XYZ file of C-alpha atoms in Angstrom:
245
model
C 0.269 2.912 -18.591
C 4.001 2.273 -18.255
C 5.858 5.568 -17.805
C 9.363 6.845 -17.242
C 9.481 5.773 -13.562
C 7.091 2.801 -13.420
C 6.408 -0.498 -15.100
C 2.675 -1.214 -14.996
C 1.040 -4.544 -15.815
C -2.756 -4.583 -16.023
C -4.488 -7.935 -15.456
C -8.168 -8.776 -15.191
C -8.233 -8.789 -11.384
C -5.111 -6.801 -10.436
C -2.608 -4.171 -11.447
C 1.097 -4.751 -10.793
C 3.252 -1.637 -10.425
C 7.048 -1.781 -10.234
C 8.970 1.356 -9.260
C 11.871 1.814 -11.672
C 14.376 4.600 -11.087
C 17.495 2.446 -10.692
C 19.824 5.430 -10.991
C 18.215 6.898 -7.843
C 17.366 3.698 -5.933
C 13.710 4.247 -6.896
C 13.549 7.572 -5.066
C 10.100 9.114 -5.413
C 10.234 12.197 -7.615
C 7.572 14.396 -9.197
C 7.338 12.195 -12.303
C 6.742 9.088 -10.173
C 4.097 10.913 -8.134
C 2.342 11.925 -11.345
C 2.482 8.407 -12.793
C 1.229 6.827 -9.555
C -1.705 9.251 -9.615
C -2.469 7.945 -13.110
C -2.484 4.394 -11.729
C -4.885 5.504 -8.986
C -7.227 7.006 -11.581
C -7.333 3.679 -13.425
C -8.017 1.736 -10.211
C -10.727 4.146 -9.091
C -12.488 3.894 -12.449
C -12.139 0.097 -12.611
C -11.432 -1.221 -9.088
C -8.915 -4.040 -8.910
C -6.285 -5.312 -6.500
C -2.926 -3.521 -6.509
C 0.532 -5.049 -6.091
C 3.252 -2.460 -5.573
C 6.930 -3.381 -5.608
C 10.352 -2.004 -6.477
C 12.834 -3.047 -9.108
C 16.540 -3.806 -8.807
C 16.507 -4.966 -5.182
C 15.169 -1.709 -3.718
C 11.600 -0.759 -2.880
C 12.165 2.997 -2.639
C 15.074 4.618 -0.818
C 13.133 7.790 -0.057
C 11.836 10.882 -1.753
C 14.063 12.610 -4.270
C 16.293 14.808 -2.060
C 17.277 17.071 -4.936
C 13.627 17.981 -5.470
C 12.931 18.255 -1.742
C 15.841 20.666 -1.382
C 14.082 23.105 -3.706
C 10.624 22.867 -2.133
C 9.368 25.582 0.181
C 6.334 26.356 2.305
C 3.903 26.480 -0.620
C 4.929 23.050 -1.862
C 4.710 21.625 1.660
C 1.145 22.899 1.966
C 0.262 21.169 -1.302
C 1.067 17.831 0.356
C 2.607 16.480 -2.849
C 3.501 13.040 -1.487
C 0.931 12.850 1.307
C -1.999 13.421 -1.055
C -0.773 10.604 -3.263
C -0.257 8.173 -0.389
C -3.681 9.024 1.044
C -5.179 8.314 -2.369
C -3.423 4.933 -2.493
C -4.658 4.132 1.026
C -8.222 4.942 -0.052
C -8.225 2.836 -3.223
C -11.409 0.756 -3.366
C -9.753 -2.681 -3.414
C -6.946 -4.061 -1.213
C -3.331 -3.105 -1.878
C -0.192 -5.145 -1.200
C 3.399 -3.869 -1.022
C 6.123 -6.424 -1.738
C 9.227 -4.883 -0.169
C 12.731 -5.977 -1.099
C 15.627 -3.875 0.148
C 15.328 -0.331 1.407
C 11.974 1.311 2.096
C 13.121 4.572 3.651
C 11.575 7.997 4.095
C 8.895 8.481 1.462
C 9.453 4.894 0.338
C 8.546 3.636 3.802
C 5.501 5.922 3.852
C 4.374 4.490 0.526
C 4.610 0.980 1.978
C 2.771 2.055 5.146
C -0.103 3.332 2.976
C -0.726 -0.144 1.551
C -3.124 -2.523 3.296
C -0.675 -5.441 3.620
C 3.092 -5.687 3.331
C 5.296 -8.669 2.512
C 9.068 -8.439 2.856
C 12.219 -10.151 1.706
C 14.977 -10.828 4.265
C 16.779 -7.761 2.857
C 13.918 -5.361 3.609
C 14.666 -2.344 5.811
C 12.099 0.246 6.902
C 13.000 3.630 8.358
C 12.227 7.342 8.470
C 15.420 9.407 8.683
C 13.746 12.713 7.756
C 14.700 14.646 10.950
C 18.348 14.095 10.014
C 17.629 16.213 6.933
C 15.916 18.910 8.947
C 12.361 17.901 8.011
C 9.721 15.504 9.304
C 8.053 12.440 7.808
C 5.056 14.421 6.627
C 3.505 11.954 4.181
C 1.729 9.831 6.771
C 4.434 8.160 8.850
C 3.863 10.317 11.946
C 0.358 8.892 12.386
C 0.162 5.850 10.099
C 3.170 4.169 11.734
C 1.721 4.880 15.176
C -1.518 3.205 14.123
C 0.357 0.220 12.708
C 2.915 -0.346 15.488
C 1.948 1.784 18.479
C 3.369 5.052 19.765
C 6.493 3.613 21.393
C 7.884 1.891 18.306
C 6.766 4.752 16.053
C 8.749 7.213 18.177
C 11.810 4.944 18.092
C 11.667 5.036 14.290
C 10.660 8.677 13.852
C 12.627 10.336 16.671
C 15.551 8.008 17.381
C 16.216 6.916 13.805
C 15.623 3.218 14.451
C 15.498 1.115 11.310
C 13.367 -2.008 11.240
C 14.873 -4.960 9.438
C 12.700 -7.770 8.084
C 12.746 -9.732 11.358
C 11.799 -6.640 13.383
C 9.043 -5.784 10.920
C 7.642 -9.307 11.109
C 7.818 -9.496 14.890
C 6.135 -6.112 15.302
C 3.394 -6.850 12.777
C 4.417 -4.337 10.121
C 4.723 -7.109 7.544
C 2.559 -10.193 7.195
C 5.380 -12.486 6.138
C 9.093 -12.574 5.362
C 9.670 -14.444 2.116
C 12.899 -15.428 0.317
C 13.728 -12.789 -2.270
C 13.234 -15.113 -5.240
C 9.770 -16.072 -3.980
C 8.577 -12.608 -2.933
C 6.486 -11.734 -5.972
C 5.163 -15.279 -6.293
C 3.976 -15.169 -2.667
C 2.471 -11.713 -3.169
C 0.513 -12.965 -6.161
C -0.655 -15.977 -4.141
C -1.977 -13.566 -1.502
C -3.788 -11.582 -4.192
C -5.151 -14.827 -5.663
C -6.679 -15.634 -2.283
C -8.232 -12.171 -2.072
C -9.511 -12.428 -5.643
C -11.541 -15.508 -4.720
C -13.626 -13.364 -2.360
C -16.583 -11.337 -3.511
C -15.261 -8.054 -4.931
C -18.042 -5.955 -3.395
C -17.540 -7.705 -0.049
C -13.824 -6.886 -0.193
C -14.517 -3.244 -1.050
C -17.011 -2.750 1.760
C -14.894 -4.651 4.292
C -11.944 -2.362 3.529
C -14.186 0.710 3.704
C -15.654 -0.266 7.076
C -12.265 -1.300 8.495
C -10.729 2.040 7.537
C -13.674 4.130 8.762
C -12.520 6.290 11.705
C -13.957 5.309 15.048
C -16.143 2.518 13.735
C -19.853 2.230 14.443
C -22.366 -0.652 14.416
C -24.603 1.314 12.058
C -21.797 1.402 9.501
C -21.485 -2.374 9.716
C -25.242 -2.774 9.367
C -25.492 -0.533 6.313
C -22.623 -2.245 4.553
C -24.074 -5.667 5.354
C -27.493 -4.570 4.095
C -25.963 -3.771 0.712
C -24.204 -7.141 0.573
C -27.275 -9.091 1.686
C -29.126 -7.782 -1.379
C -26.323 -8.582 -3.835
C -26.569 -11.387 -6.374
C -22.979 -12.369 -5.570
C -23.995 -13.246 -2.005
C -26.808 -15.499 -3.224
C -24.605 -17.275 -5.771
C -21.784 -17.870 -3.297
C -24.031 -19.079 -0.477
C -25.982 -21.359 -2.825
C -22.690 -22.877 -3.970
C -21.598 -23.334 -0.344
C -24.856 -25.010 0.629
C -24.824 -27.247 -2.437
C -21.293 -28.326 -1.634
C -22.264 -29.088 1.940
C -25.083 -31.351 0.808
C -22.939 -33.379 -1.589
């Protein structure tokens, strides 16, 4: 699966994707969008956890400005980046972004689309799009509000505030700030913990959590499916047997 802009490692329970455009600080271009869609296809056909990170001390410093400069109304209406990030957000199994260095513009929006974010002390999140005469149209205008609240979202989106690792941790954007050398190790440990859960339970928990509005009937239907699963019986039998010993 490895392409011109990504390094992709497929494991039994997870896929690890590293953004690699060092000459452009991992800026997201059309080739990277295409290759990330290919990763999504693989994960939709065989659901697994996803770890997304950036190479060379940068997560992604934005979308490719040279390509954006040439896009017009028709390309905007295609939602080139937003459709990809929505697809990543809707992947069946949980996704983790391990962010080292800049995650700006489209890079920040890619991180926002993941379920959980870890950061190195060098991580910086921001959305400077209005300074280029455009808006953060690939999810930041509503995803960041949902993650951090309207006040902080407007500070980032309207006033150009950048969130360093400490800000991101304090505000809840990232789950943990980890020394750079330990970032991927800690991300894998998080995925290991997730992988010990029932895969169907993880999928349905993510689906219900992301469902707009929420409703008790949705919870009931998802639980009904899990109550009839063999995985539930095996795991509860093992729990009960352990409790008796």
